[in-house]
Amino acid sequence: EFRRFSLERSKPGKFEEFYGLLQHVHKIPNVDVLVGYTDIHGDLLPINNDDNYHKAVSTANPLLRIFIQRKEDADYSAFGTDTMTRKKNVLSNVLRPDNHKKKPHIVISMPQDFRPVSSIIDVDILPETHRRVRLYKYGTDKPLGFYIRDGSSIRVTPHGLEKVPGIFISRLVPGGLAQSTGLLAVNDEVLEVNGIEVSGKSLDQVTDMMIANSRNLIITVRPANQRNNVVRNSRTSGSSGQSTESSLPSSTPNILGNLLQGEEESDEEDIIIEDSGEPQQIPKAAPTSESIESLSQIELLHESTQNGFLPSSEMNLNHSAGSISMEYEAPEPGRKSLEEDGTIITL
Amino acid sequence: MRRFLRPGHDPVRERLKRDLFQFNKTVEHGFPHQPSALGYSPFLRLMAIGTRSGAIKLYGAPGVEFMGLHEENNTVMQIHFIPDQCQLVTLLDDNSLHLWSLKQQGGASELREEHRFTLKGPPGSPPSATQVTAVLPHSSREVLYLGTESGSIFVVELPSFRVLEDRTITPEAVLQRMPEDNCNRRSCELVEALREHPKNPDQILIGYSRGLIVLWDLQNNKATHHFLGSQQLENLYWQRDGSKFISCHYDGSYTQWPVSSDNRQPEPLENTVPYGPFPCKAISKIYWQTTKNGLPYIIFQGGMPRASYGDRHSISVIHGSQQTAFDFTSRVIDFFIIFTSDPAAEFDDPSALVVLAEEELVVIDLKSAGWPAVHPPYLASLHCSAITCSHHVSNIPLKLWERIISAGSKQNVHYSSMPWPIDGGTNIAPDPPQRDLLLTGHEDGTVRFWDASGVCLHLLYKLSTVRVFLTDADPNDNMNTLGEDEWPPLRKVGTFDPYSDDPRLGIQKIYLCKYSGYLAVAGTAGQVLVMELNDEDAEHVVDHAEADLLQDQEGYRWKGHEKLKTRDGPVQFEAGFQPFVLVQCQPPAVVTSLALHSEWKLVAFGTSHGFGLFDHQQKQLVFVKCTLHPSDQLALEGPLSRVKSLKKSLRQSFRRIRRSRVSSRKRRGGGGNASEVQEANAKFDQDALQEMELAPVQRKIEARSAEDSFTGFVRTLYFADTFLRDSSRHCPSLWAGTNGGTVYAFCLRVPPAERRMDEPVRAEQAKEIQLMHRAPVVGILVLDGRSTPLPEPLEVAHDLSKSPDMQGSHQLLVVSEEQFKVFTLPKVSSKLKLKLTALEGCRVRKVTVANFGSCKTDDYSENDLAVLTNLGDIQIISLPFLKLQIRYPCIRKEDVSGIASCVFTKYGQGFYLISPSEFERFSLSTKWLVEPRCIVDMPEVTSNNHVHNRPGTENAARKS
């Protein structure tokens, strides 16, 4: 089945609305589908969130061709680089996937199933002896699962070797995030918590800092076991170049910076229940969210005033953007109880 | 780029901050913790109190206060003023002597330490040779006589503390002219007392511990008389004319000795055991004061019959046939008598007895019949019953102030009308800028109203909530009713009474509306009382309601204390705040938050189970809301469980045991059995140590979850007239914040005044906000269209505040222990936040809006948040932009009770407990500063050639 309809390029709206629209025009309101499109390189790419939906709309030139698959029949392997050039007929591929089962593809899960996971980060900017670990609690039921204690460590200072107090990992809870990811080990020395040095802070202070950041905890440690360190190709490579003085805590680059802060902002939205209704995320008030979002909005607007509506449009989509409440922006995945009752799309 | 602009780089703002904020600890209110010594200067009319922590505090007329601290933090053993000087000498328990003086500096007097000195004996001599036991500042002001444990008396020059070795009075010299049969070296061990002759500065009286008393001639350097006491000596006192002296003894006796000019061996005139014939306790200090009518006042400490009254802390006053043994609530540290200050007067003519007990200061008027107590203007015992909460109200309207004072004066009729007798120095501090009340809630169910406007924290009125309830203690049970023929004639004095009849009576939250005189008080057993100020005594029934906070939650059993039983029928109340409504929460858990809106006549209260709203006009419960998480068993079952702290306290007690064993081992010398014990101890130590190494202090790192305990604990309640539903209509609202990071907002409908009694108050939940970081919500605040906090109820009606801006959009500030967040209203979207804990690792303990005025211009002031963190730091955070302005370390982070007791005032001052009995006052403002500022001038000395017909300086020589 093929459908053609138009979208307002300047106000593409939300993915959810778009998805509803697709279900509506295909008259499949209760069927889960995968949505894909071909980008300018001919790759078949998924549309499953606001970002790639906006990207798809903005790169449509002039036509946005969209493929819809029933979710249970979906061939995930179809997505990816070179999909369109490799397989001339995607549709046949989609409809008769068995023909192409000769070579097993590496199955990559859908981006919608992606979530940030715990990992070692900033390897390129940290001294080799240090390790920066992100424990991503979000979306798992696992406890963080570790304990910290006071201790002392030997530091190289201008006055020679000195014993200084430090904070150490004292215990891992079996099955906890720390233990199961293997990112932290007993006796690792904690140097920073979310970019803030712990030297001079008490055990209780560091505990409170970690708990306050528990939803996205980034700990810089000096692992007790220094044998598993990342070995760089040459000492001069990498952006830090500080490996020679790595034992100095002061040399720890404090470049956690804005990226982390920014990420952190988005992951911790409070929830409001109005008039005993359903819980919703509390959005940011307009002035503070100006920075990137509004900027891209302006660009889009600019583009659309040049192009007007997409020429290929057959149906006009009256998008009542005004009625769309900010509160439904970026719903938390996993928070299934969220309902979207404020969205109104008229055709 | 904004985030790279660091705060504090704007020079204009920096300058303004200097004009607005300044941190000072200004004065300590209350009674010094663990007093250890007392001194008095009749010349300066100043009293000095030393403490076990090495503090020394001077008090004179109300407002005249000085404080000093010995660097060593050792116990102050003795305090002696130098006669006719603004100087005093202290003796610490490390045997060091310190010379302090009052010097004028910049128009005000200051107490400063001038010199310190430790007596050193010849090389090789035992420490007892120089252990100072008695100090006598000589009236010549040039020398100090130091009696020692070895019996030698050293003479040191003032103020240099140079030892005049040739003038040392050795036991050998003393014994030279002794009658042969009594000549025993041991009779000169330990100098117990040194007293200068009241008329002849060349003679001093030396009392040795074993009973020997010697009159020493300083000119000829020889003993003129030996008085052979048979009893162990405690103290000595010269009579005014120098013809007799009194010695008091360990066996509870005192002896009068005549001093004649001839060389006869003196015999005692009279030996009395006032509370004999059964064995008595020691009389440790005695006064013999002469009067015009010939009957002396004999005033002594102790001497009670050992078996039946040995545990009493008493001071007896005997005047002719009158005899009273004042029975103090705690150990007597020391006392002195205030008598005529005219050196030429013939008689002592005592006017007041000043007693420093361990927990309070008691002054007895000796002039008035019945010897009533004098109400002290300072040194109030804040802890007569333990303080459980405090509440500060700034700028009290004069009318309310006068009514409270009048209610208080009716309670104080049994006090003497004598003006405060210790009246040295001049208070030159400016009058307090406003009338401030500090209300303290106590464990025994009382609320005390203190005048906190100035330097002297003065009790105005005491309110008791006990009358409303039926308690185990019989109110008619009066321990003090003693018959006429009771012996000894004990009379209880003082107010210190730390024993609570019923812990459920304890006051937990107080809210006073200064405009309407409504007072709400909430306690440990879920009781909430609303009171009204009545100038007359009244008898009425207290309306009673119950608030079932568990509502439809079922199957839970409260294992905590029962609710308080109420008294049926009308209750008699004295003038003052009289309760008219009692709401009892069910389960009767401790009330954790309280808010009163006097304009809407509503009171809101919260416990660990939920919160409720009560209409105290119609006396109707409006609604209750259960905040309990179903899985939260701990909160359900009873008072806060000790599960978590148990481990910690075990660990601590382990350490304590270890420490005490180590120290006791140090003290213990050798000996057969001891080594065995030592070994056992060492083994124990090792075990304990091993235990500790196995389980080091560690902290679990875990995200908070909805299932944690006590998430439903209501931490804060707040009334606001704001835009809750839509931006066109504002309405009364009630906000509640819980321990689990939830904020509830209820829309209230309060009937207009004319139909207030006819229509019910309605409430409807409008919002519920869950902070994702789930930290306890400790403060909720609504900012109006000008970003100014909403005024208090009735503030606008009394023209004391601009009416709030209802045109611009309102904002909601939610303060959790970890973050400050500003949301828009009525649509809740997040606007700003400050993540304090994530950045600094500290948590918010107390937060208040404070108004800061500029010290440069009168027309500038701003509202900021004053915040106390769990590290004891005070931070000032700007409104509405949540920028950290300044940070001051204030309280040690280990001082948990100090941090918990802190209250901020509305104008940037604050109080916190530095001990159970003392508030430290501090100021964050440059403009509002209450601190002592006083001058002590040298009074005119009537005659310059040292007519020493005055019995010198009060000598508070005591050994403990």
mmCIF file of N, CA, C and O in Angstrom, chain A residues 135-207:
data_model
loop_
_atom_site.group_PDB
_atom_site.id
_atom_site.type_symbol
_atom_site.label_atom_id
_atom_site.label_comp_id
_atom_site.label_asym_id
_atom_site.label_seq_id
_atom_site.Cartn_x
_atom_site.Cartn_y
_atom_site.Cartn_z
ATOM 1 N N LEU A 135 28.391 5.047 35.571
ATOM 2 C CA LEU A 135 27.442 4.009 35.979
ATOM 3 C C LEU A 135 26.063 4.528 35.631
ATOM 4 O O LEU A 135 25.591 5.507 36.220
ATOM 5 N N TYR A 136 25.470 3.918 34.637
ATOM 6 C CA TYR A 136 24.191 4.417 34.190
ATOM 7 C C TYR A 136 23.089 3.585 34.798
ATOM 8 O O TYR A 136 22.774 2.511 34.356
ATOM 9 N N LYS A 137 22.546 4.132 35.852
ATOM 10 C CA LYS A 137 21.541 3.422 36.629
ATOM 11 C C LYS A 137 20.223 3.365 35.873
ATOM 12 O O LYS A 137 19.407 2.457 36.046
ATOM 13 N N TYR A 138 20.041 4.357 35.049
ATOM 14 C CA TYR A 138 18.792 4.594 34.395
ATOM 15 C C TYR A 138 18.330 3.385 33.590
ATOM 16 O O TYR A 138 19.068 2.854 32.768
ATOM 17 N N GLY A 139 17.111 2.970 33.800
ATOM 18 C CA GLY A 139 16.567 1.897 32.973
ATOM 19 C C GLY A 139 16.902 0.507 33.475
ATOM 20 O O GLY A 139 16.441 -0.469 32.917
ATOM 21 N N THR A 140 17.717 0.406 34.490
ATOM 22 C CA THR A 140 17.953 -0.926 35.041
ATOM 23 C C THR A 140 17.407 -0.958 36.450
ATOM 24 O O THR A 140 17.271 0.072 37.104
ATOM 25 N N ASP A 141 17.106 -2.129 36.891
ATOM 26 C CA ASP A 141 16.625 -2.259 38.262
ATOM 27 C C ASP A 141 17.763 -2.591 39.206
ATOM 28 O O ASP A 141 17.567 -2.729 40.401
ATOM 29 N N LYS A 142 18.944 -2.739 38.616
ATOM 30 C CA LYS A 142 20.073 -3.109 39.466
ATOM 31 C C LYS A 142 20.445 -1.967 40.394
ATOM 32 O O LYS A 142 20.429 -0.806 39.994
ATOM 33 N N PRO A 143 20.784 -2.282 41.615
ATOM 34 C CA PRO A 143 21.302 -1.218 42.479
ATOM 35 C C PRO A 143 22.704 -0.832 42.028
ATOM 36 O O PRO A 143 23.374 -1.613 41.334
ATOM 37 N N LEU A 144 23.106 0.368 42.405
ATOM 38 C CA LEU A 144 24.485 0.754 42.090
ATOM 39 C C LEU A 144 25.438 -0.237 42.740
ATOM 40 O O LEU A 144 26.401 -0.687 42.134
ATOM 41 N N GLY A 145 25.150 -0.526 43.988
ATOM 42 C CA GLY A 145 25.795 -1.675 44.615
ATOM 43 C C GLY A 145 27.266 -1.548 44.940
ATOM 44 O O GLY A 145 28.050 -2.419 44.609
ATOM 45 N N PHE A 146 27.650 -0.473 45.604
ATOM 46 C CA PHE A 146 29.008 -0.467 46.134
ATOM 47 C C PHE A 146 29.102 0.401 47.376
ATOM 48 O O PHE A 146 28.188 1.168 47.671
ATOM 49 N N TYR A 147 30.172 0.203 48.107
ATOM 50 C CA TYR A 147 30.402 0.937 49.341
ATOM 51 C C TYR A 147 31.725 1.682 49.225
ATOM 52 O O TYR A 147 32.619 1.243 48.501
ATOM 53 N N ILE A 148 31.833 2.778 49.932
ATOM 54 C CA ILE A 148 33.105 3.499 49.947
ATOM 55 C C ILE A 148 33.588 3.638 51.384
ATOM 56 O O ILE A 148 32.804 3.549 52.316
ATOM 57 N N ARG A 149 34.884 3.876 51.524
ATOM 58 C CA ARG A 149 35.484 4.009 52.859
ATOM 59 C C ARG A 149 36.593 5.056 52.811
ATOM 60 O O ARG A 149 37.033 5.454 51.725
ATOM 61 N N ASP A 150 37.022 5.440 53.990
ATOM 62 C CA ASP A 150 38.198 6.306 54.089
ATOM 63 C C ASP A 150 39.457 5.467 53.968
ATOM 64 O O ASP A 150 39.467 4.284 54.288
ATOM 65 N N GLY A 151 40.514 6.077 53.516
ATOM 66 C CA GLY A 151 41.783 5.369 53.446
ATOM 67 C C GLY A 151 42.884 6.372 53.184
ATOM 68 O O GLY A 151 42.663 7.578 53.282
ATOM 69 N N SER A 152 44.045 5.879 52.896
ATOM 70 C CA SER A 152 45.109 6.819 52.561
ATOM 71 C C SER A 152 45.893 6.296 51.366
ATOM 72 O O SER A 152 45.962 5.095 51.130
ATOM 73 N N SER A 153 46.411 7.218 50.611
ATOM 74 C CA SER A 153 47.171 6.814 49.428
ATOM 75 C C SER A 153 48.461 7.629 49.355
ATOM 76 O O SER A 153 48.586 8.681 49.986
ATOM 77 N N ILE A 154 49.391 7.115 48.632
ATOM 78 C CA ILE A 154 50.688 7.790 48.487
ATOM 79 C C ILE A 154 50.611 8.680 47.250
ATOM 80 O O ILE A 154 50.190 8.244 46.186
ATOM 81 N N ARG A 155 50.977 9.917 47.416
ATOM 82 C CA ARG A 155 50.947 10.849 46.295
ATOM 83 C C ARG A 155 52.336 11.411 46.053
ATOM 84 O O ARG A 155 53.110 11.561 46.994
ATOM 85 N N VAL A 156 52.597 11.718 44.813
ATOM 86 C CA VAL A 156 53.821 12.438 44.498
ATOM 87 C C VAL A 156 53.500 13.917 44.615
ATOM 88 O O VAL A 156 52.600 14.416 43.957
ATOM 89 N N THR A 157 54.205 14.576 45.484
ATOM 90 C CA THR A 157 53.978 16.010 45.632
ATOM 91 C C THR A 157 55.312 16.705 45.454
ATOM 92 O O THR A 157 56.368 16.043 45.416
ATOM 93 N N PRO A 158 55.291 18.019 45.354
ATOM 94 C CA PRO A 158 56.565 18.730 45.242
ATOM 95 C C PRO A 158 57.505 18.455 46.418
ATOM 96 O O PRO A 158 58.709 18.624 46.316
ATOM 97 N N HIS A 159 56.963 18.019 47.542
ATOM 98 C CA HIS A 159 57.811 17.738 48.706
ATOM 99 C C HIS A 159 58.171 16.262 48.788
ATOM 100 O O HIS A 159 58.527 15.781 49.850
ATOM 101 N N GLY A 160 57.985 15.549 47.722
ATOM 102 C CA GLY A 160 58.291 14.121 47.754
ATOM 103 C C GLY A 160 57.025 13.312 47.961
ATOM 104 O O GLY A 160 55.913 13.817 47.787
ATOM 105 N N LEU A 161 57.226 12.065 48.354
ATOM 106 C CA LEU A 161 56.067 11.199 48.557
ATOM 107 C C LEU A 161 55.353 11.601 49.839
ATOM 108 O O LEU A 161 55.975 11.840 50.862
ATOM 109 N N GLU A 162 54.045 11.637 49.743
ATOM 110 C CA GLU A 162 53.282 11.990 50.936
ATOM 111 C C GLU A 162 52.083 11.089 51.043
ATOM 112 O O GLU A 162 51.467 10.742 50.045
ATOM 113 N N LYS A 163 51.759 10.771 52.272
ATOM 114 C CA LYS A 163 50.565 9.970 52.505
ATOM 115 C C LYS A 163 49.396 10.931 52.683
ATOM 116 O O LYS A 163 49.432 11.803 53.546
ATOM 117 N N VAL A 164 48.403 10.793 51.850
ATOM 118 C CA VAL A 164 47.259 11.699 51.952
ATOM 119 C C VAL A 164 45.986 10.877 52.108
ATOM 120 O O VAL A 164 45.905 9.759 51.631
ATOM 121 N N PRO A 165 45.002 11.437 52.794
ATOM 122 C CA PRO A 165 43.743 10.708 52.932
ATOM 123 C C PRO A 165 43.009 10.620 51.607
ATOM 124 O O PRO A 165 43.120 11.530 50.768
ATOM 125 N N GLY A 166 42.321 9.543 51.402
ATOM 126 C CA GLY A 166 41.559 9.372 50.170
ATOM 127 C C GLY A 166 40.314 8.553 50.420
ATOM 128 O O GLY A 166 40.100 8.031 51.513
ATOM 129 N N ILE A 167 39.496 8.446 49.384
ATOM 130 C CA ILE A 167 38.251 7.675 49.469
ATOM 131 C C ILE A 167 38.409 6.455 48.555
ATOM 132 O O ILE A 167 38.879 6.588 47.422
ATOM 133 N N PHE A 168 38.044 5.301 49.065
ATOM 134 C CA PHE A 168 38.241 4.061 48.308
ATOM 135 C C PHE A 168 36.948 3.261 48.216
ATOM 136 O O PHE A 168 36.077 3.366 49.082
ATOM 137 N N ILE A 169 36.858 2.465 47.172
ATOM 138 C CA ILE A 169 35.751 1.507 47.066
ATOM 139 C C ILE A 169 36.051 0.399 48.079
ATOM 140 O O ILE A 169 37.149 -0.154 48.081
ATOM 141 N N SER A 170 35.084 0.124 48.951
ATOM 142 C CA SER A 170 35.381 -0.863 49.997
ATOM 143 C C SER A 170 34.696 -2.196 49.741
ATOM 144 O O SER A 170 35.159 -3.224 50.206
ATOM 145 N N ARG A 171 33.591 -2.177 49.026
ATOM 146 C CA ARG A 171 32.861 -3.434 48.884
ATOM 147 C C ARG A 171 31.952 -3.312 47.685
ATOM 148 O O ARG A 171 31.412 -2.224 47.404
ATOM 149 N N LEU A 172 31.757 -4.403 46.952
ATOM 150 C CA LEU A 172 30.806 -4.433 45.849
ATOM 151 C C LEU A 172 29.678 -5.382 46.220
ATOM 152 O O LEU A 172 29.915 -6.452 46.782
ATOM 153 N N VAL A 173 28.480 -4.974 45.917
ATOM 154 C CA VAL A 173 27.326 -5.828 46.203
ATOM 155 C C VAL A 173 27.166 -6.786 45.018
ATOM 156 O O VAL A 173 27.104 -6.327 43.873
ATOM 157 N N PRO A 174 27.124 -8.067 45.269
ATOM 158 C CA PRO A 174 26.975 -9.003 44.146
ATOM 159 C C PRO A 174 25.699 -8.693 43.365
ATOM 160 O O PRO A 174 24.643 -8.450 43.949
ATOM 161 N N GLY A 175 25.845 -8.663 42.062
ATOM 162 C CA GLY A 175 24.681 -8.399 41.219
ATOM 163 C C GLY A 175 24.390 -6.938 41.020
ATOM 164 O O GLY A 175 23.506 -6.569 40.250
ATOM 165 N N GLY A 176 25.124 -6.066 41.704
ATOM 166 C CA GLY A 176 24.915 -4.641 41.536
ATOM 167 C C GLY A 176 25.560 -4.157 40.254
ATOM 168 O O GLY A 176 26.322 -4.872 39.603
ATOM 169 N N LEU A 177 25.246 -2.917 39.920
ATOM 170 C CA LEU A 177 25.759 -2.348 38.689
ATOM 171 C C LEU A 177 27.287 -2.317 38.683
ATOM 172 O O LEU A 177 27.938 -2.618 37.693
ATOM 173 N N ALA A 178 27.855 -1.939 39.809
ATOM 174 C CA ALA A 178 29.306 -1.819 39.881
ATOM 175 C C ALA A 178 29.975 -3.174 39.674
ATOM 176 O O ALA A 178 30.951 -3.299 38.930
ATOM 177 N N GLN A 179 29.426 -4.185 40.300
ATOM 178 C CA GLN A 179 30.048 -5.502 40.199
ATOM 179 C C GLN A 179 29.779 -6.119 38.843
ATOM 180 O O GLN A 179 30.664 -6.668 38.210
ATOM 181 N N SER A 180 28.537 -6.020 38.362
ATOM 182 C CA SER A 180 28.184 -6.730 37.136
ATOM 183 C C SER A 180 28.842 -6.102 35.911
ATOM 184 O O SER A 180 29.107 -6.784 34.938
ATOM 185 N N THR A 181 29.091 -4.810 35.943
ATOM 186 C CA THR A 181 29.763 -4.200 34.805
ATOM 187 C C THR A 181 31.269 -4.374 34.891
ATOM 188 O O THR A 181 31.970 -4.187 33.895
ATOM 189 N N GLY A 182 31.759 -4.679 36.063
ATOM 190 C CA GLY A 182 33.193 -4.850 36.237
ATOM 191 C C GLY A 182 33.983 -3.563 36.106
ATOM 192 O O GLY A 182 35.196 -3.583 35.917
ATOM 193 N N LEU A 183 33.296 -2.442 36.226
ATOM 194 C CA LEU A 183 33.989 -1.175 36.017
ATOM 195 C C LEU A 183 34.703 -0.683 37.265
ATOM 196 O O LEU A 183 35.639 0.095 37.182
ATOM 197 N N LEU A 184 34.216 -1.102 38.402
ATOM 198 C CA LEU A 184 34.837 -0.684 39.652
ATOM 199 C C LEU A 184 35.299 -1.926 40.397
ATOM 200 O O LEU A 184 34.731 -3.005 40.227
ATOM 201 N N ALA A 185 36.318 -1.764 41.199
ATOM 202 C CA ALA A 185 36.800 -2.891 41.977
ATOM 203 C C ALA A 185 37.130 -2.411 43.379
ATOM 204 O O ALA A 185 37.355 -1.216 43.608
ATOM 205 N N VAL A 186 37.144 -3.337 44.289
ATOM 206 C CA VAL A 186 37.460 -3.012 45.675
ATOM 207 C C VAL A 186 38.870 -2.411 45.725
ATOM 208 O O VAL A 186 39.772 -2.874 45.022
ATOM 209 N N ASN A 187 39.014 -1.383 46.512
ATOM 210 C CA ASN A 187 40.277 -0.653 46.718
ATOM 211 C C ASN A 187 40.632 0.308 45.605
ATOM 212 O O ASN A 187 41.703 0.910 45.627
ATOM 213 N N ASP A 188 39.762 0.470 44.624
ATOM 214 C CA ASP A 188 39.969 1.557 43.669
ATOM 215 C C ASP A 188 39.847 2.873 44.434
ATOM 216 O O ASP A 188 38.946 3.030 45.266
ATOM 217 N N GLU A 189 40.722 3.811 44.120
ATOM 218 C CA GLU A 189 40.634 5.102 44.813
ATOM 219 C C GLU A 189 39.753 6.055 44.015
ATOM 220 O O GLU A 189 39.950 6.244 42.813
ATOM 221 N N VAL A 190 38.791 6.661 44.699
ATOM 222 C CA VAL A 190 37.877 7.599 44.036
ATOM 223 C C VAL A 190 38.551 8.969 43.985
ATOM 224 O O VAL A 190 38.976 9.490 45.014
ATOM 225 N N LEU A 191 38.678 9.518 42.778
ATOM 226 C CA LEU A 191 39.320 10.826 42.637
ATOM 227 C C LEU A 191 38.305 11.933 42.379
ATOM 228 O O LEU A 191 38.451 13.047 42.863
ATOM 229 N N GLU A 192 37.309 11.607 41.566
ATOM 230 C CA GLU A 192 36.315 12.631 41.230
ATOM 231 C C GLU A 192 34.927 12.009 41.214
ATOM 232 O O GLU A 192 34.775 10.824 40.925
ATOM 233 N N VAL A 193 33.950 12.834 41.493
ATOM 234 C CA VAL A 193 32.553 12.429 41.322
ATOM 235 C C VAL A 193 31.904 13.455 40.419
ATOM 236 O O VAL A 193 31.878 14.644 40.759
ATOM 237 N N ASN A 194 31.439 13.032 39.270
ATOM 238 C CA ASN A 194 30.833 13.925 38.283
ATOM 239 C C ASN A 194 31.637 15.208 38.092
ATOM 240 O O ASN A 194 31.100 16.312 38.126
ATOM 241 N N GLY A 195 32.925 15.016 37.938
ATOM 242 C CA GLY A 195 33.781 16.142 37.589
ATOM 243 C C GLY A 195 34.259 16.954 38.767
ATOM 244 O O GLY A 195 34.974 17.931 38.596
ATOM 245 N N ILE A 196 33.857 16.577 39.975
ATOM 246 C CA ILE A 196 34.284 17.360 41.135
ATOM 247 C C ILE A 196 35.241 16.530 41.971
ATOM 248 O O ILE A 196 34.940 15.393 42.340
ATOM 249 N N GLU A 197 36.397 17.099 42.215
ATOM 250 C CA GLU A 197 37.416 16.365 42.959
ATOM 251 C C GLU A 197 36.965 16.078 44.378
ATOM 252 O O GLU A 197 36.312 16.905 45.006
ATOM 253 N N VAL A 198 37.309 14.926 44.874
ATOM 254 C CA VAL A 198 36.869 14.578 46.221
ATOM 255 C C VAL A 198 37.929 14.883 47.272
ATOM 256 O O VAL A 198 37.657 14.773 48.457
ATOM 257 N N SER A 199 39.111 15.273 46.833
ATOM 258 C CA SER A 199 40.162 15.516 47.829
ATOM 259 C C SER A 199 39.722 16.652 48.748
ATOM 260 O O SER A 199 39.175 17.662 48.303
ATOM 261 N N GLY A 200 39.922 16.443 50.026
ATOM 262 C CA GLY A 200 39.507 17.441 51.000
ATOM 263 C C GLY A 200 38.073 17.258 51.453
ATOM 264 O O GLY A 200 37.603 17.979 52.314
ATOM 265 N N LYS A 201 37.368 16.323 50.842
ATOM 266 C CA LYS A 201 35.974 16.110 51.253
ATOM 267 C C LYS A 201 35.894 14.869 52.143
ATOM 268 O O LYS A 201 36.663 13.924 51.991
ATOM 269 N N SER A 202 34.938 14.902 53.053
ATOM 270 C CA SER A 202 34.795 13.792 53.988
ATOM 271 C C SER A 202 34.047 12.642 53.325
ATOM 272 O O SER A 202 33.417 12.804 52.281
ATOM 273 N N LEU A 203 34.124 11.496 53.974
ATOM 274 C CA LEU A 203 33.428 10.310 53.462
ATOM 275 C C LEU A 203 31.932 10.588 53.302
ATOM 276 O O LEU A 203 31.326 10.217 52.303
ATOM 277 N N ASP A 204 31.375 11.274 54.293
ATOM 278 C CA ASP A 204 29.942 11.560 54.212
ATOM 279 C C ASP A 204 29.620 12.505 53.075
ATOM 280 O O ASP A 204 28.604 12.372 52.407
ATOM 281 N N GLN A 205 30.507 13.473 52.869
ATOM 282 C CA GLN A 205 30.282 14.403 51.766
ATOM 283 C C GLN A 205 30.305 13.669 50.432
ATOM 284 O O GLN A 205 29.460 13.895 49.570
ATOM 285 N N VAL A 206 31.303 12.802 50.280
ATOM 286 C CA VAL A 206 31.425 12.076 49.012
ATOM 287 C C VAL A 206 30.224 11.143 48.842
ATOM 288 O O VAL A 206 29.676 11.009 47.746
ATOM 289 N N THR A 207 29.794 10.536 49.939
ATOM 290 C CA THR A 207 28.596 9.696 49.873
ATOM 291 C C THR A 207 27.410 10.504 49.358
ATOM 292 O O THR A 207 26.703 10.091 48.445
#
